[in-house]
Each structure stands twice: as structure tokens, then as C-alpha cells.
CSV table of C-alpha atoms in Angstrom, one decimal:
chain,number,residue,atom,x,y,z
O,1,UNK,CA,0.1,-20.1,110.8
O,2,UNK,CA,-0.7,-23.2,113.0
O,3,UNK,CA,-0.5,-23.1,116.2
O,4,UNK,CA,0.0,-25.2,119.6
O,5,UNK,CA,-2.5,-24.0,121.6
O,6,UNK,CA,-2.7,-25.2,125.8
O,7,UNK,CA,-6.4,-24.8,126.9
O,8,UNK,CA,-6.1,-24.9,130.8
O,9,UNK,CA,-8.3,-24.8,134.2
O,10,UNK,CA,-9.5,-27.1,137.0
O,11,UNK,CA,-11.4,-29.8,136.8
O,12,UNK,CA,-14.9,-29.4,135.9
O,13,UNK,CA,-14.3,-26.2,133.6
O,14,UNK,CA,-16.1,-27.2,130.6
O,15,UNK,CA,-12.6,-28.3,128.9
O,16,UNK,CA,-13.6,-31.7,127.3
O,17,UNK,CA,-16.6,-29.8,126.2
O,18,UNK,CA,-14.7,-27.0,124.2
O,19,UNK,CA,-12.5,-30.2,122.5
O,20,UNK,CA,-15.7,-31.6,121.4
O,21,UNK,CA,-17.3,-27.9,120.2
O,22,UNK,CA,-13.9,-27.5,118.5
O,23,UNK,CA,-13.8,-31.1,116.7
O,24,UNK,CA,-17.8,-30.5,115.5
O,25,UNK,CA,-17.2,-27.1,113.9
O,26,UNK,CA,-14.3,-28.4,112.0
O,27,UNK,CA,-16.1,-31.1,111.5
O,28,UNK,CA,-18.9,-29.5,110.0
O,29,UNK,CA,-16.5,-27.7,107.5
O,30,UNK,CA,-14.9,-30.8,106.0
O,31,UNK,CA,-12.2,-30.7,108.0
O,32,UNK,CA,-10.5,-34.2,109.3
O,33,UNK,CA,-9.2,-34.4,113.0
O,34,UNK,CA,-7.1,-36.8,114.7
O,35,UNK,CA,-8.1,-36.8,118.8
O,36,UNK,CA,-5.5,-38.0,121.4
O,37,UNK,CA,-6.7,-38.9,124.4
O,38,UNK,CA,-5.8,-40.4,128.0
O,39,UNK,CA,-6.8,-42.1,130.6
O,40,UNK,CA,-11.1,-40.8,130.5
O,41,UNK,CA,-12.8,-41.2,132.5
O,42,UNK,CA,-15.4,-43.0,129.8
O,43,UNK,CA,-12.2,-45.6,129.2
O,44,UNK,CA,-9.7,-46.2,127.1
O,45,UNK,CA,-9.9,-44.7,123.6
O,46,UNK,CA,-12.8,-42.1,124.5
O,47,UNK,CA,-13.4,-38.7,124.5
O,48,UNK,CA,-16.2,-37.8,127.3
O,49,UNK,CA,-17.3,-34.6,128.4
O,50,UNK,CA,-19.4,-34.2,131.7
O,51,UNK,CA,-22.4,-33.1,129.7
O,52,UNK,CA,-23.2,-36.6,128.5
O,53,UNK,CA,-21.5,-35.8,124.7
O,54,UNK,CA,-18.3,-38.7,123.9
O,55,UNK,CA,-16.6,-39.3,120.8
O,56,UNK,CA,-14.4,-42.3,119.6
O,57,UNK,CA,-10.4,-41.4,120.2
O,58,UNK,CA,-6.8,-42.6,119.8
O,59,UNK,CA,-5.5,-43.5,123.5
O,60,UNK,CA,-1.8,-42.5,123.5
O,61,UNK,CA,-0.4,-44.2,126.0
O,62,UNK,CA,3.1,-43.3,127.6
O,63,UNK,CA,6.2,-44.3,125.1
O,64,UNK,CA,4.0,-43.6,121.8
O,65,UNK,CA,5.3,-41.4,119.2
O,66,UNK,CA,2.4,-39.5,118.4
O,67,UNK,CA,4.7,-37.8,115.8
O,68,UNK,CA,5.4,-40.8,114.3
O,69,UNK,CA,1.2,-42.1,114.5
O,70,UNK,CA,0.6,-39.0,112.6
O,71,UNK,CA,2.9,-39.4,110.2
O,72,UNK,CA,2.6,-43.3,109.8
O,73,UNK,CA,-1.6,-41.7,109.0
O,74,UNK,CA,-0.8,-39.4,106.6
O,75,UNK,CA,1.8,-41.7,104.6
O,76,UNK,CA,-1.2,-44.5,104.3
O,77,UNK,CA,-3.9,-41.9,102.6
O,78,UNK,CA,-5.0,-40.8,105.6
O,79,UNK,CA,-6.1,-37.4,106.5
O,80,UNK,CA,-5.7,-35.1,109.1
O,81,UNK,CA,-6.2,-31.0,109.7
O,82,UNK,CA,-5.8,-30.9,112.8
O,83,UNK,CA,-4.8,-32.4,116.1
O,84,UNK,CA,-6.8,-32.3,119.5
O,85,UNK,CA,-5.0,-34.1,123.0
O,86,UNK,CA,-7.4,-34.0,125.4
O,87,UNK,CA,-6.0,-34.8,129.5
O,88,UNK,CA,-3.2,-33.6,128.5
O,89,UNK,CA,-1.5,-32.6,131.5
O,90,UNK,CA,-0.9,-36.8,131.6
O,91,UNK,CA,1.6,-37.1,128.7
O,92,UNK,CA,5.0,-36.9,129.5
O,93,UNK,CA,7.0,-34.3,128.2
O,94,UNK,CA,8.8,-35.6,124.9
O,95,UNK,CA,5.2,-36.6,123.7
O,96,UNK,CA,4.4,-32.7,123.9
O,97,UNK,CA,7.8,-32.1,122.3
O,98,UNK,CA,6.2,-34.2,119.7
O,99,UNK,CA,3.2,-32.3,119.2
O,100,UNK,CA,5.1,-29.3,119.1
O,101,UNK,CA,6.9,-30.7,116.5
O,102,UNK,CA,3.3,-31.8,114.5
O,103,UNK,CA,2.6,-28.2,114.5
O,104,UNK,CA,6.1,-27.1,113.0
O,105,UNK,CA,6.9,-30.3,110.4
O,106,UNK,CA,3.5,-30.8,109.4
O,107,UNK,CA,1.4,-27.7,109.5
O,108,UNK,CA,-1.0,-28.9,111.4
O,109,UNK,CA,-3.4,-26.7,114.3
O,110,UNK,CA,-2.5,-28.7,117.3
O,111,UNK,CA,-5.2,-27.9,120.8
O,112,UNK,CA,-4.7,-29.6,123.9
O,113,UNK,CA,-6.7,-29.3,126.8
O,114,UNK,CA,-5.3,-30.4,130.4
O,115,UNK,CA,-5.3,-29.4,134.0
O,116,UNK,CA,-2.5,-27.5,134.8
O,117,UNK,CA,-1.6,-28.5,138.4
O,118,UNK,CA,-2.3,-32.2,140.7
O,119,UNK,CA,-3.9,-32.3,143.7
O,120,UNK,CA,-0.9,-30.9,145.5
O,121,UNK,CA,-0.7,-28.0,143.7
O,122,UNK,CA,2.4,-29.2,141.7
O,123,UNK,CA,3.0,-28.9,137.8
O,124,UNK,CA,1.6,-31.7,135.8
O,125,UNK,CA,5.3,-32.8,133.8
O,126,UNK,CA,3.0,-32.8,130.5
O,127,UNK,CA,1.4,-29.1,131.4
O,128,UNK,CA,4.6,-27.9,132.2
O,129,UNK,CA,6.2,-28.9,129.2
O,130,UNK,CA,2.9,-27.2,127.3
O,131,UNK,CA,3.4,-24.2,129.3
O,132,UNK,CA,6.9,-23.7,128.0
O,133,UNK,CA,6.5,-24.5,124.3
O,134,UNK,CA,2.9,-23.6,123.3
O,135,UNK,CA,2.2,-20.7,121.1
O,136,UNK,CA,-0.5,-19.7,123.3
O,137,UNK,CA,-1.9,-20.5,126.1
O,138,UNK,CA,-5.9,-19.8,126.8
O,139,UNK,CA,-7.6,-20.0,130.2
O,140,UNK,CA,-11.1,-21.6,130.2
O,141,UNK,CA,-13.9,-19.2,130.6
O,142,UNK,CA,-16.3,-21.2,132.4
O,143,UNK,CA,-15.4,-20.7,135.8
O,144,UNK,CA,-15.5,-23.4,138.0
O,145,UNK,CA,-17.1,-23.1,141.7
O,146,UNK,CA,-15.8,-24.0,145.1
O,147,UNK,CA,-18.3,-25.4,147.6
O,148,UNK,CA,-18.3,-21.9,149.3
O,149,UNK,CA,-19.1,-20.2,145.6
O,150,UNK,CA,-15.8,-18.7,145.0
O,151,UNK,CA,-13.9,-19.5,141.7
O,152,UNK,CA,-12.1,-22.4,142.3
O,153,UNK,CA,-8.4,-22.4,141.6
O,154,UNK,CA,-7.1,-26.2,142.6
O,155,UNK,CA,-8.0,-29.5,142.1
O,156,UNK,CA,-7.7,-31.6,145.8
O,157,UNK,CA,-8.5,-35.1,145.6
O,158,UNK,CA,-10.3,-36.5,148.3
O,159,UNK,CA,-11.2,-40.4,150.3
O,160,UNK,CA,-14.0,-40.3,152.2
O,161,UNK,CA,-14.7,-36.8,151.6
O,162,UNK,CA,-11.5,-36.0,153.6
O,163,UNK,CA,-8.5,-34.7,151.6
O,164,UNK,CA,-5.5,-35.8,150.7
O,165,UNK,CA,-2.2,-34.4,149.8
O,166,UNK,CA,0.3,-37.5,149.4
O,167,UNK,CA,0.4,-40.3,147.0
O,168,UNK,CA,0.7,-41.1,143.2
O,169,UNK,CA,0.2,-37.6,141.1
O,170,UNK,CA,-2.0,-39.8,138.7
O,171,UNK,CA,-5.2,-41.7,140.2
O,172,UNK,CA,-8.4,-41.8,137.2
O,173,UNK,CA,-11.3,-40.1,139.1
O,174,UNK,CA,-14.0,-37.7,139.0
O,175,UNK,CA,-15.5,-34.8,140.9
O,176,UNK,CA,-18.8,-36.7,140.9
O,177,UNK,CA,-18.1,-40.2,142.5
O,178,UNK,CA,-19.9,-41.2,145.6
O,179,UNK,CA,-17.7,-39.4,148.7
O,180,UNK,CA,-16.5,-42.7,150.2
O,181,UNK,CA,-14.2,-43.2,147.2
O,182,UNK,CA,-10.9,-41.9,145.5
O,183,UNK,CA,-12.4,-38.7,144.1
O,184,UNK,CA,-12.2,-34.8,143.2
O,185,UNK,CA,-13.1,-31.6,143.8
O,186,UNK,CA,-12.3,-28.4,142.8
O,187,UNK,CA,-11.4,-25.8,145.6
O,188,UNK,CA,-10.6,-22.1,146.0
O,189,UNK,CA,-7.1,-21.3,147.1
O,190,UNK,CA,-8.1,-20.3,151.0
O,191,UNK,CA,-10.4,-23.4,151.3
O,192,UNK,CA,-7.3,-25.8,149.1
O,193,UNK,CA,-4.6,-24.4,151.9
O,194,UNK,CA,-6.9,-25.5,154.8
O,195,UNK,CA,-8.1,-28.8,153.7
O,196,UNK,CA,-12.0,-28.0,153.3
O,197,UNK,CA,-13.7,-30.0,151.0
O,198,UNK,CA,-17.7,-29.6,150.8
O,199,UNK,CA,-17.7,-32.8,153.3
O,200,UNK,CA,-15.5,-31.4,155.7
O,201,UNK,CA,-17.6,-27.4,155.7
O,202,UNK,CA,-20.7,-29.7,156.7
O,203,UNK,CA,-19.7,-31.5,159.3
O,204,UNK,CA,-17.8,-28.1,160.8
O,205,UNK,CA,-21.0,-26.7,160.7
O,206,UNK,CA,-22.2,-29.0,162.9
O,207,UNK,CA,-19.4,-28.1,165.6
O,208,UNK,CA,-20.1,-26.8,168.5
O,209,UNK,CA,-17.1,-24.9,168.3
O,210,UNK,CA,-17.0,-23.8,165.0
O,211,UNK,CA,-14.7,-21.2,165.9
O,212,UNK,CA,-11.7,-21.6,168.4
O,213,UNK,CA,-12.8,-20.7,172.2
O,214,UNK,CA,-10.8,-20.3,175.3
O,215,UNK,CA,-12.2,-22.5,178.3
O,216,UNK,CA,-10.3,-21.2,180.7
């Protein structure tokens, strides 16, 4: 039976990577994929992973019927087994109503891969909505570090290093721009709640008074 399956984590889990290993061994099988994408950060139309591997891919930008592109596809000759969306956790929720949809109209494997939460630990709209409809949903394996080596659990974007927990939920960046722009990191939970990003843990360390000391 096809299936709509959510592949979640944090950034910098390997998920691009598993879209591209899942593509490849259909691939190699004779089997014909359609990949959604948005907003990479290789641009538009692109499927990048952080390993160096991109592919070509459809940018679906908000208002497009991806129900609608598939089927507009299939009624021209083309051909399609299966569906990958990759950053999914940026489409709004009636294009994941459409997916769902893909999956029980046309028969048609549908995987997408997104973060689940934004920098302020808040539900992506698009996650949400996958979280609620998907027939399964599979955490990624490849475990993600904070600076301090524990698994990280949230995404905290950061300027200047420093980080930040207002403004827009959507701003394109990556965990590996230079530290004096908009950027990411990935965090555990203790390190998220206290605002200590890998910056931040260095120049503490460089405190005198690292830990809280009574002067009188």
C-alpha cells in the first residue's frame, strides 16, 4: 500500500541525504520520481545535501497545487512512482493535504523530509500538518551533536553567534555560515533553554566568573 511517510530531525541529521539515497535506489530500479523541493539552500529548484551530492528539483512554492502538477504530469505521458518533498516543514498545510491526497488518488509512495520545530521551538504549520496525517512517521538515525556532544534536540538560529528567539519563523540559512551572519545551529534541550550556542560556551570559558560568586 503507498504510504506518506514524514522523515523528521534537526538540522544537520543526514535528512537531504536519505532523500537523495532514497531517489538513487529507485532510481537504479527503473523507477521515475518527481522531487518537491523549497527554499535550499543550493537555490531555487535544487536538491542539496551537506555532503556535496545535489540533484535538479521542482521548487513548489506557496499556492501551488502540487496535486494538480502531478496530475497535469501524468495526463501529458509523464511518469511518476513516487513523490519525494524535501524542506518540508516550509509548505503550508493544504499543500500536505495535497500530498496526502497523491498518496490516496494516485497510488503513489509519497516521503518527505522536514524539520519538525523553528528556532523557537514551535511547530513548523507544514510539520504539523505531516504529523497529523502521515502514515508513519520515522525519526532520523543519524544523530545530530550539540557543541557540548549531547544529541541535539532544537534548531536555534543565531547573529553573531548570539541567539535569537524572535522574528520571522522562516529565514534561508545554514549551520555552516560564517558566525557574524543569520545562521544555525543545532542544540541540546538544556543548552537551547539557556541560550548557549558554541560561540557563547567559548567566550564563558573565558570568564572569570564562570560560575556565580558572592562578593560580599
Amino acid at each position: 500500500m503507498p504510504e506518506l511517510v514524514f522523515f523528521s530531525g534537526t538540522m544537520d541529521c543526514g535528512k537531504s541525504t536519505l532523500a537523495l539515497q532514497i531517489a538513487h535506489n529507485r532510481d537504479a530500479r527503473g523507477l521515475q520520481g518527481v522531487i518537491f523541493t523549497r527554499d535550499d539552500r543550493a537555490g531555487e529548484g535544487k536538491l542539496s545535501s551537506r555532503l556535496g551530492l545535489v540533484t535538479e528539483a521542482v521548487e513548489a512554492p506557496q499556492g501551488m497545487d502540487v496535486y494538480a502538477y502531478l496530475v497535469a504530469q501524468l495526463s501529458q505521458g509523464g511518469k511518476a512512482d513516487y513523490v519525494i518533498v524535501d524542506e518540508a516543514q516550509f509548505l503550508a498545510p493544504e499543500q500536505i493535504d495535497q500530498l496526502a491526497r497523491v498518496v490516496d488518488d494516485l497510488g503513489l509512495d509519497v516521503f518527505a523530509f522536514g524539520i519538525t520545530t523553528d528556532f523557537r521551538t514551535k511547530l513548523f504549520p507544514g510539520s504539523q500538518r505531516l504529523i497529523e496525517l502521515a502514515d508513519r512517521i520515522e525519526q532520523l538515525q543519524v544523530e545530530a551533536l550539540c557543541w557540548c556532544g549531547a544529541r541535539a534536540t532544537h534548531n536555534a538560529r543565531t547573529v553573531g553567534g548570539e541567539m535569537v528567539v524572535e522574528g520571522e519563523q522562516v529565514v534561508v540559512g545554514d549551520v555552516n555560515r560564517p558566525a557574524e551572519e543569520i545562521g544555525y545551529e543545532v542544540l541540546c534541550r538544556r543548552h537551547h533553554r539557556k541560550r548557549m550556542t558554541s560561540a557563547s560556551s567559548r567566550a564563558g570559558a573565558l570568564s572569570p566568573d564562570v560560575l556565580p560568586v558572592n562578593h560580599a
